[in-house]
Amino acid sequence: QVQLVESGGGLVRAGGSLRLSCAAPESISSINAMGWYRQAPGKQRELVVTITSGGSTSYRDSVEGRFTIYRNKAKNTVDLQMNSLKPEDTAVYYCNVHTTWWDYWGQGTQVTVSS
């Protein structure tokens, strides 16, 4: 079973920073995009940011300018640098790898921002 390995979640005060990391196995090929989603309690999972194989990015409006996605194609990794965090950013964050044939998901990492 293919697994994405996530790390970097935690508890931080409002205004602080966290960096999430996700590593996909090299066995995953034909990757069209990688990205991060999040799900807050009682809410649906929502897109945070994606980056295509060509390097194009698409950010959720509420994180634009605060979050930055970094992708290392050679290593099949994707990081999410989160700055100026707000309590409303609190959620479980999921790494996603979108290929031609399948979507892969990480197990999720908790991000909690205290006010």
mmCIF file of N, CA and C in Angstrom:
data_model
loop_
_atom_site.group_PDB
_atom_site.id
_atom_site.type_symbol
_atom_site.label_atom_id
_atom_site.label_comp_id
_atom_site.label_asym_id
_atom_site.label_seq_id
_atom_site.Cartn_x
_atom_site.Cartn_y
_atom_site.Cartn_z
ATOM 1 N N GLN A 1 0.842 -1.181 0.000
ATOM 2 C CA GLN A 1 0.000 0.000 0.000
ATOM 3 C C GLN A 1 0.885 1.241 0.000
ATOM 4 N N VAL A 2 0.620 2.121 -0.937
ATOM 5 C CA VAL A 2 1.417 3.328 -1.054
ATOM 6 C C VAL A 2 1.025 4.300 0.042
ATOM 7 N N GLN A 3 2.019 4.854 0.712
ATOM 8 C CA GLN A 3 1.746 5.807 1.783
ATOM 9 C C GLN A 3 2.559 7.073 1.581
ATOM 10 N N LEU A 4 1.907 8.185 1.857
ATOM 11 C CA LEU A 4 2.585 9.465 1.898
ATOM 12 C C LEU A 4 2.933 9.736 3.352
ATOM 13 N N VAL A 5 4.146 10.175 3.592
ATOM 14 C CA VAL A 5 4.608 10.405 4.960
ATOM 15 C C VAL A 5 4.628 11.894 5.237
ATOM 16 N N GLU A 6 3.829 12.307 6.200
ATOM 17 C CA GLU A 6 3.721 13.717 6.562
ATOM 18 C C GLU A 6 4.406 13.965 7.899
ATOM 19 N N SER A 7 4.852 15.197 8.079
ATOM 20 C CA SER A 7 5.427 15.599 9.355
ATOM 21 C C SER A 7 5.320 17.107 9.492
ATOM 22 N N GLY A 8 5.487 17.588 10.714
ATOM 23 C CA GLY A 8 5.608 19.023 10.932
ATOM 24 C C GLY A 8 4.442 19.716 11.587
ATOM 25 N N GLY A 9 3.366 19.027 11.871
ATOM 26 C CA GLY A 9 2.250 19.694 12.530
ATOM 27 C C GLY A 9 2.590 20.011 13.982
ATOM 28 N N GLY A 10 1.661 20.696 14.637
ATOM 29 C CA GLY A 10 1.875 21.008 16.041
ATOM 30 C C GLY A 10 1.006 22.144 16.522
ATOM 31 N N LEU A 11 1.364 22.643 17.690
ATOM 32 C CA LEU A 11 0.634 23.741 18.325
ATOM 33 C C LEU A 11 1.481 25.005 18.255
ATOM 34 N N VAL A 12 0.859 26.088 17.820
ATOM 35 C CA VAL A 12 1.576 27.352 17.705
ATOM 36 C C VAL A 12 0.627 28.493 18.046
ATOM 37 N N ARG A 13 1.170 29.590 18.509
ATOM 38 C CA ARG A 13 0.344 30.752 18.807
ATOM 39 C C ARG A 13 0.056 31.534 17.534
ATOM 40 N N ALA A 14 -1.017 32.273 17.574
ATOM 41 C CA ALA A 14 -1.371 33.109 16.438
ATOM 42 C C ALA A 14 -0.194 34.024 16.079
ATOM 43 N N GLY A 15 0.061 34.107 14.777
ATOM 44 C CA GLY A 15 1.191 34.886 14.301
ATOM 45 C C GLY A 15 2.459 34.074 14.113
ATOM 46 N N GLY A 16 2.444 32.848 14.608
ATOM 47 C CA GLY A 16 3.611 31.995 14.489
ATOM 48 C C GLY A 16 3.688 31.281 13.152
ATOM 49 N N SER A 17 4.670 30.399 13.045
ATOM 50 C CA SER A 17 4.932 29.685 11.793
ATOM 51 C C SER A 17 5.095 28.192 12.035
ATOM 52 N N LEU A 18 4.748 27.433 11.025
ATOM 53 C CA LEU A 18 4.985 25.990 11.002
ATOM 54 C C LEU A 18 5.330 25.598 9.576
ATOM 55 N N ARG A 19 6.053 24.508 9.464
ATOM 56 C CA ARG A 19 6.377 23.970 8.134
ATOM 57 C C ARG A 19 5.979 22.507 8.106
ATOM 58 N N LEU A 20 5.142 22.167 7.151
ATOM 59 C CA LEU A 20 4.726 20.788 6.954
ATOM 60 C C LEU A 20 5.520 20.172 5.816
ATOM 61 N N SER A 21 5.826 18.894 5.954
ATOM 62 C CA SER A 21 6.551 18.179 4.916
ATOM 63 C C SER A 21 5.817 16.910 4.528
ATOM 64 N N CYS A 22 5.941 16.549 3.278
ATOM 65 C CA CYS A 22 5.297 15.332 2.773
ATOM 66 C C CYS A 22 6.237 14.656 1.792
ATOM 67 N N ALA A 23 6.452 13.366 1.984
ATOM 68 C CA ALA A 23 7.309 12.592 1.090
ATOM 69 C C ALA A 23 6.481 11.484 0.444
ATOM 70 N N ALA A 24 6.533 11.437 -0.870
ATOM 71 C CA ALA A 24 5.843 10.384 -1.611
ATOM 72 C C ALA A 24 6.861 9.357 -2.092
ATOM 73 N N PRO A 25 6.499 8.097 -2.109
ATOM 74 C CA PRO A 25 7.427 7.067 -2.581
ATOM 75 C C PRO A 25 7.830 7.332 -4.033
ATOM 76 N N GLU A 26 9.056 6.971 -4.365
ATOM 77 C CA GLU A 26 9.517 7.155 -5.743
ATOM 78 C C GLU A 26 8.742 6.278 -6.718
ATOM 79 N N SER A 27 8.043 5.276 -6.189
ATOM 80 C CA SER A 27 7.266 4.388 -7.047
ATOM 81 C C SER A 27 6.056 5.085 -7.670
ATOM 82 N N ILE A 28 5.676 6.218 -7.105
ATOM 83 C CA ILE A 28 4.542 6.968 -7.673
ATOM 84 C C ILE A 28 5.056 7.754 -8.879
ATOM 85 N N SER A 29 4.440 7.504 -10.005
ATOM 86 C CA SER A 29 4.851 8.184 -11.232
ATOM 87 C C SER A 29 3.668 8.916 -11.852
ATOM 88 N N SER A 30 3.941 9.596 -12.925
ATOM 89 C CA SER A 30 2.905 10.355 -13.647
ATOM 90 C C SER A 30 2.162 11.311 -12.724
ATOM 91 N N ILE A 31 2.942 12.019 -11.911
ATOM 92 C CA ILE A 31 2.348 12.974 -10.980
ATOM 93 C C ILE A 31 1.969 14.240 -11.731
ATOM 94 N N ASN A 32 0.716 14.604 -11.654
ATOM 95 C CA ASN A 32 0.243 15.828 -12.288
ATOM 96 C C ASN A 32 0.318 17.026 -11.339
ATOM 97 N N ALA A 33 0.081 16.754 -10.068
ATOM 98 C CA ALA A 33 0.100 17.842 -9.084
ATOM 99 C C ALA A 33 0.289 17.259 -7.695
ATOM 100 N N MET A 34 0.807 18.082 -6.815
ATOM 101 C CA MET A 34 0.892 17.757 -5.396
ATOM 102 C C MET A 34 0.308 18.932 -4.632
ATOM 103 N N GLY A 35 -0.159 18.668 -3.432
ATOM 104 C CA GLY A 35 -0.739 19.784 -2.702
ATOM 105 C C GLY A 35 -1.130 19.431 -1.291
ATOM 106 N N TRP A 36 -1.777 20.393 -0.678
ATOM 107 C CA TRP A 36 -2.225 20.252 0.707
ATOM 108 C C TRP A 36 -3.700 20.629 0.806
ATOM 109 N N TYR A 37 -4.410 19.829 1.580
ATOM 110 C CA TYR A 37 -5.801 20.091 1.918
ATOM 111 C C TYR A 37 -5.899 20.154 3.435
ATOM 112 N N ARG A 38 -7.012 20.653 3.938
ATOM 113 C CA ARG A 38 -7.208 20.673 5.380
ATOM 114 C C ARG A 38 -8.681 20.440 5.719
ATOM 115 N N GLN A 39 -8.885 19.942 6.915
ATOM 116 C CA GLN A 39 -10.242 19.699 7.377
ATOM 117 C C GLN A 39 -10.356 20.095 8.838
ATOM 118 N N ALA A 40 -11.182 21.078 9.091
ATOM 119 C CA ALA A 40 -11.447 21.527 10.450
ATOM 120 C C ALA A 40 -12.626 20.729 11.010
ATOM 121 N N PRO A 41 -12.741 20.652 12.326
ATOM 122 C CA PRO A 41 -13.840 19.896 12.935
ATOM 123 C C PRO A 41 -15.196 20.390 12.445
ATOM 124 N N GLY A 42 -16.028 19.448 12.012
ATOM 125 C CA GLY A 42 -17.365 19.788 11.568
ATOM 126 C C GLY A 42 -17.448 20.412 10.195
ATOM 127 N N LYS A 43 -16.308 20.477 9.499
ATOM 128 C CA LYS A 43 -16.297 21.083 8.168
ATOM 129 C C LYS A 43 -15.795 20.104 7.135
ATOM 130 N N GLN A 44 -16.051 20.421 5.872
ATOM 131 C CA GLN A 44 -15.571 19.579 4.789
ATOM 132 C C GLN A 44 -14.095 19.833 4.521
ATOM 133 N N ARG A 45 -13.459 18.853 3.937
ATOM 134 C CA ARG A 45 -12.066 19.011 3.547
ATOM 135 C C ARG A 45 -11.998 20.064 2.447
ATOM 136 N N GLU A 46 -11.019 20.950 2.541
ATOM 137 C CA GLU A 46 -10.884 22.025 1.573
ATOM 138 C C GLU A 46 -9.457 22.121 1.061
ATOM 139 N N LEU A 47 -9.360 22.610 -0.157
ATOM 140 C CA LEU A 47 -8.054 22.791 -0.772
ATOM 141 C C LEU A 47 -7.330 23.969 -0.118
ATOM 142 N N VAL A 48 -6.057 23.773 0.185
ATOM 143 C CA VAL A 48 -5.218 24.867 0.675
ATOM 144 C C VAL A 48 -4.349 25.398 -0.461
ATOM 145 N N VAL A 49 -3.628 24.492 -1.110
ATOM 146 C CA VAL A 49 -2.750 24.901 -2.206
ATOM 147 C C VAL A 49 -2.355 23.678 -3.010
ATOM 148 N N THR A 50 -2.194 23.876 -4.306
ATOM 149 C CA THR A 50 -1.647 22.830 -5.159
ATOM 150 C C THR A 50 -0.531 23.401 -6.018
ATOM 151 N N ILE A 51 0.347 22.508 -6.460
ATOM 152 C CA ILE A 51 1.398 22.878 -7.386
ATOM 153 C C ILE A 51 1.454 21.811 -8.461
ATOM 154 N N THR A 52 1.423 22.241 -9.711
ATOM 155 C CA THR A 52 1.412 21.294 -10.807
ATOM 156 C C THR A 52 2.823 20.835 -11.142
ATOM 157 N N SER A 53 2.915 19.858 -12.020
ATOM 158 C CA SER A 53 4.225 19.368 -12.440
ATOM 159 C C SER A 53 5.005 20.462 -13.164
ATOM 160 N N GLY A 54 4.278 21.433 -13.710
ATOM 161 C CA GLY A 54 4.936 22.542 -14.389
ATOM 162 C C GLY A 54 5.295 23.687 -13.471
ATOM 163 N N GLY A 55 4.905 23.564 -12.193
ATOM 164 C CA GLY A 55 5.260 24.591 -11.226
ATOM 165 C C GLY A 55 4.191 25.639 -10.971
ATOM 166 N N SER A 56 3.057 25.520 -11.612
ATOM 167 C CA SER A 56 1.978 26.479 -11.374
ATOM 168 C C SER A 56 1.325 26.199 -10.027
ATOM 169 N N THR A 57 1.039 27.272 -9.299
ATOM 170 C CA THR A 57 0.450 27.121 -7.978
ATOM 171 C C THR A 57 -0.942 27.743 -7.923
ATOM 172 N N SER A 58 -1.743 27.204 -7.026
ATOM 173 C CA SER A 58 -3.078 27.739 -6.800
ATOM 174 C C SER A 58 -3.348 27.703 -5.302
ATOM 175 N N TYR A 59 -3.486 28.882 -4.718
ATOM 176 C CA TYR A 59 -3.678 29.019 -3.275
ATOM 177 C C TYR A 59 -5.130 29.373 -2.947
ATOM 178 N N ARG A 60 -5.554 28.889 -1.831
ATOM 179 C CA ARG A 60 -6.830 29.325 -1.286
ATOM 180 C C ARG A 60 -6.682 30.802 -0.933
ATOM 181 N N ASP A 61 -7.725 31.581 -1.185
ATOM 182 C CA ASP A 61 -7.643 33.021 -0.964
ATOM 183 C C ASP A 61 -7.202 33.363 0.459
ATOM 184 N N SER A 62 -7.711 32.631 1.427
ATOM 185 C CA SER A 62 -7.455 32.981 2.818
ATOM 186 C C SER A 62 -6.020 32.723 3.262
ATOM 187 N N VAL A 63 -5.250 31.981 2.463
ATOM 188 C CA VAL A 63 -3.859 31.710 2.835
ATOM 189 C C VAL A 63 -2.876 32.394 1.904
ATOM 190 N N GLU A 64 -3.370 32.977 0.842
ATOM 191 C CA GLU A 64 -2.501 33.666 -0.117
ATOM 192 C C GLU A 64 -1.660 34.710 0.599
ATOM 193 N N GLY A 65 -0.352 34.680 0.336
ATOM 194 C CA GLY A 65 0.551 35.637 0.961
ATOM 195 C C GLY A 65 1.086 35.202 2.315
ATOM 196 N N ARG A 66 0.483 34.197 2.910
ATOM 197 C CA ARG A 66 0.950 33.693 4.207
ATOM 198 C C ARG A 66 1.577 32.310 4.083
ATOM 199 N N PHE A 67 1.045 31.506 3.191
ATOM 200 C CA PHE A 67 1.530 30.144 2.987
ATOM 201 C C PHE A 67 2.310 30.062 1.682
ATOM 202 N N THR A 68 3.334 29.211 1.676
ATOM 203 C CA THR A 68 4.111 28.985 0.457
ATOM 204 C C THR A 68 4.364 27.496 0.290
ATOM 205 N N ILE A 69 4.129 27.001 -0.906
ATOM 206 C CA ILE A 69 4.371 25.587 -1.192
ATOM 207 C C ILE A 69 5.693 25.439 -1.927
ATOM 208 N N TYR A 70 6.424 24.399 -1.548
ATOM 209 C CA TYR A 70 7.695 24.090 -2.193
ATOM 210 C C TYR A 70 7.665 22.632 -2.636
ATOM 211 N N ARG A 71 8.089 22.380 -3.848
ATOM 212 C CA ARG A 71 8.107 21.006 -4.334
ATOM 213 C C ARG A 71 9.496 20.649 -4.836
ATOM 214 N N ASN A 72 9.932 19.455 -4.471
ATOM 215 C CA ASN A 72 11.179 18.899 -4.979
ATOM 216 C C ASN A 72 10.806 17.705 -5.847
ATOM 217 N N LYS A 73 10.811 17.900 -7.160
ATOM 218 C CA LYS A 73 10.371 16.844 -8.067
ATOM 219 C C LYS A 73 11.289 15.648 -8.020
ATOM 220 N N ALA A 74 12.577 15.887 -7.855
ATOM 221 C CA ALA A 74 13.543 14.790 -7.859
ATOM 222 C C ALA A 74 13.328 13.864 -6.670
ATOM 223 N N LYS A 75 12.887 14.445 -5.540
ATOM 224 C CA LYS A 75 12.714 13.647 -4.331
ATOM 225 C C LYS A 75 11.252 13.296 -4.069
ATOM 226 N N ASN A 76 10.350 13.781 -4.914
ATOM 227 C CA ASN A 76 8.913 13.553 -4.692
ATOM 228 C C ASN A 76 8.462 14.062 -3.329
ATOM 229 N N THR A 77 8.916 15.252 -2.980
ATOM 230 C CA THR A 77 8.503 15.833 -1.717
ATOM 231 C C THR A 77 7.807 17.175 -1.957
ATOM 232 N N VAL A 78 6.971 17.533 -1.003
ATOM 233 C CA VAL A 78 6.310 18.831 -1.063
ATOM 234 C C VAL A 78 6.200 19.367 0.359
ATOM 235 N N ASP A 79 6.604 20.602 0.547
ATOM 236 C CA ASP A 79 6.557 21.261 1.840
ATOM 237 C C ASP A 79 5.578 22.420 1.795
ATOM 238 N N LEU A 80 5.036 22.712 2.953
ATOM 239 C CA LEU A 80 4.146 23.863 3.086
ATOM 240 C C LEU A 80 4.650 24.740 4.223
ATOM 241 N N GLN A 81 5.143 25.909 3.874
ATOM 242 C CA GLN A 81 5.585 26.888 4.865
ATOM 243 C C GLN A 81 4.392 27.766 5.210
ATOM 244 N N MET A 82 4.030 27.777 6.478
ATOM 245 C CA MET A 82 2.868 28.543 6.933
ATOM 246 C C MET A 82 3.318 29.625 7.896
ATOM 247 N N ASN A 83 3.129 30.855 7.504
ATOM 248 C CA ASN A 83 3.496 32.005 8.325
ATOM 249 C C ASN A 83 2.245 32.780 8.733
ATOM 250 N N SER A 84 2.414 33.628 9.734
ATOM 251 C CA SER A 84 1.303 34.468 10.209
ATOM 252 C C SER A 84 0.042 33.636 10.438
ATOM 253 N N LEU A 85 0.210 32.547 11.129
ATOM 254 C CA LEU A 85 -0.907 31.631 11.329
ATOM 255 C C LEU A 85 -1.999 32.266 12.171
ATOM 256 N N LYS A 86 -3.223 31.875 11.858
ATOM 257 C CA LYS A 86 -4.405 32.377 12.534
ATOM 258 C C LYS A 86 -5.172 31.217 13.163
ATOM 259 N N PRO A 87 -5.963 31.489 14.180
ATOM 260 C CA PRO A 87 -6.755 30.400 14.791
ATOM 261 C C PRO A 87 -7.627 29.670 13.772
ATOM 262 N N GLU A 88 -8.106 30.369 12.772
ATOM 263 C CA GLU A 88 -8.950 29.729 11.757
ATOM 264 C C GLU A 88 -8.178 28.803 10.828
ATOM 265 N N ASP A 89 -6.860 28.768 10.964
ATOM 266 C CA ASP A 89 -6.055 27.805 10.202
ATOM 267 C C ASP A 89 -6.009 26.448 10.910
ATOM 268 N N THR A 90 -6.548 26.375 12.105
ATOM 269 C CA THR A 90 -6.556 25.125 12.848
ATOM 270 C C THR A 90 -7.327 24.047 12.097
ATOM 271 N N ALA A 91 -6.666 22.913 11.868
ATOM 272 C CA ALA A 91 -7.271 21.826 11.104
ATOM 273 C C ALA A 91 -6.294 20.666 11.034
ATOM 274 N N VAL A 92 -6.785 19.565 10.513
ATOM 275 C CA VAL A 92 -5.897 18.471 10.131
ATOM 276 C C VAL A 92 -5.511 18.712 8.676
ATOM 277 N N TYR A 93 -4.231 18.726 8.421
ATOM 278 C CA TYR A 93 -3.721 18.998 7.087
ATOM 279 C C TYR A 93 -3.305 17.681 6.417
ATOM 280 N N TYR A 94 -3.746 17.520 5.171
ATOM 281 C CA TYR A 94 -3.502 16.300 4.408
ATOM 282 C C TYR A 94 -2.686 16.609 3.158
ATOM 283 N N CYS A 95 -1.672 15.813 2.953
ATOM 284 C CA CYS A 95 -0.910 15.889 1.718
ATOM 285 C C CYS A 95 -1.640 15.109 0.633
ATOM 286 N N ASN A 96 -1.588 15.606 -0.583
ATOM 287 C CA ASN A 96 -2.244 14.947 -1.709
ATOM 288 C C ASN A 96 -1.304 14.858 -2.902
ATOM 289 N N VAL A 97 -1.304 13.708 -3.537
ATOM 290 C CA VAL A 97 -0.570 13.525 -4.791
ATOM 291 C C VAL A 97 -1.578 13.094 -5.849
ATOM 292 N N HIS A 98 -1.688 13.890 -6.887
ATOM 293 C CA HIS A 98 -2.658 13.609 -7.953
ATOM 294 C C HIS A 98 -1.913 13.105 -9.180
ATOM 295 N N THR A 99 -2.192 11.848 -9.539
ATOM 296 C CA THR A 99 -1.570 11.284 -10.731
ATOM 297 C C THR A 99 -2.624 11.101 -11.825
ATOM 298 N N THR A 100 -2.171 10.620 -12.939
ATOM 299 C CA THR A 100 -3.074 10.390 -14.061
ATOM 300 C C THR A 100 -4.179 9.404 -13.697
ATOM 301 N N TRP A 101 -3.849 8.451 -12.821
ATOM 302 C CA TRP A 101 -4.800 7.376 -12.533
ATOM 303 C C TRP A 101 -5.344 7.364 -11.123
ATOM 304 N N TRP A 102 -4.734 8.098 -10.181
ATOM 305 C CA TRP A 102 -5.127 7.918 -8.789
ATOM 306 C C TRP A 102 -4.789 9.158 -7.980
ATOM 307 N N ASP A 103 -5.499 9.311 -6.886
ATOM 308 C CA ASP A 103 -5.185 10.313 -5.883
ATOM 309 C C ASP A 103 -4.671 9.612 -4.631
ATOM 310 N N TYR A 104 -3.523 10.060 -4.148
ATOM 311 C CA TYR A 104 -2.947 9.503 -2.928
ATOM 312 C C TYR A 104 -3.060 10.545 -1.813
ATOM 313 N N TRP A 105 -3.271 10.036 -0.589
ATOM 314 C CA TRP A 105 -3.443 10.926 0.553
ATOM 315 C C TRP A 105 -2.543 10.523 1.701
ATOM 316 N N GLY A 106 -2.086 11.534 2.423
ATOM 317 C CA GLY A 106 -1.356 11.269 3.647
ATOM 318 C C GLY A 106 -2.322 10.981 4.783
ATOM 319 N N GLN A 107 -1.769 10.635 5.926
ATOM 320 C CA GLN A 107 -2.591 10.263 7.073
ATOM 321 C C GLN A 107 -3.125 11.494 7.810
ATOM 322 N N GLY A 108 -2.582 12.639 7.501
ATOM 323 C CA GLY A 108 -3.029 13.865 8.147
ATOM 324 C C GLY A 108 -2.148 14.251 9.313
ATOM 325 N N THR A 109 -1.935 15.551 9.466
ATOM 326 C CA THR A 109 -1.161 16.054 10.593
ATOM 327 C C THR A 109 -1.912 17.248 11.184
ATOM 328 N N GLN A 110 -2.002 17.266 12.503
ATOM 329 C CA GLN A 110 -2.794 18.283 13.188
ATOM 330 C C GLN A 110 -2.017 19.588 13.303
ATOM 331 N N VAL A 111 -2.684 20.664 12.939
ATOM 332 C CA VAL A 111 -2.152 22.013 13.146
ATOM 333 C C VAL A 111 -3.153 22.750 14.030
ATOM 334 N N THR A 112 -2.673 23.230 15.155
ATOM 335 C CA THR A 112 -3.526 23.964 16.084
ATOM 336 C C THR A 112 -2.916 25.334 16.345
ATOM 337 N N VAL A 113 -3.705 26.367 16.112
ATOM 338 C CA VAL A 113 -3.242 27.736 16.314
ATOM 339 C C VAL A 113 -4.058 28.349 17.442
ATOM 340 N N SER A 114 -3.377 28.714 18.500
ATOM 341 C CA SER A 114 -4.064 29.300 19.655
ATOM 342 C C SER A 114 -4.095 30.817 19.540
ATOM 343 N N SER A 115 -5.137 31.402 20.087
ATOM 344 C CA SER A 115 -5.286 32.863 20.013
ATOM 345 C C SER A 115 -4.594 33.546 21.174
#
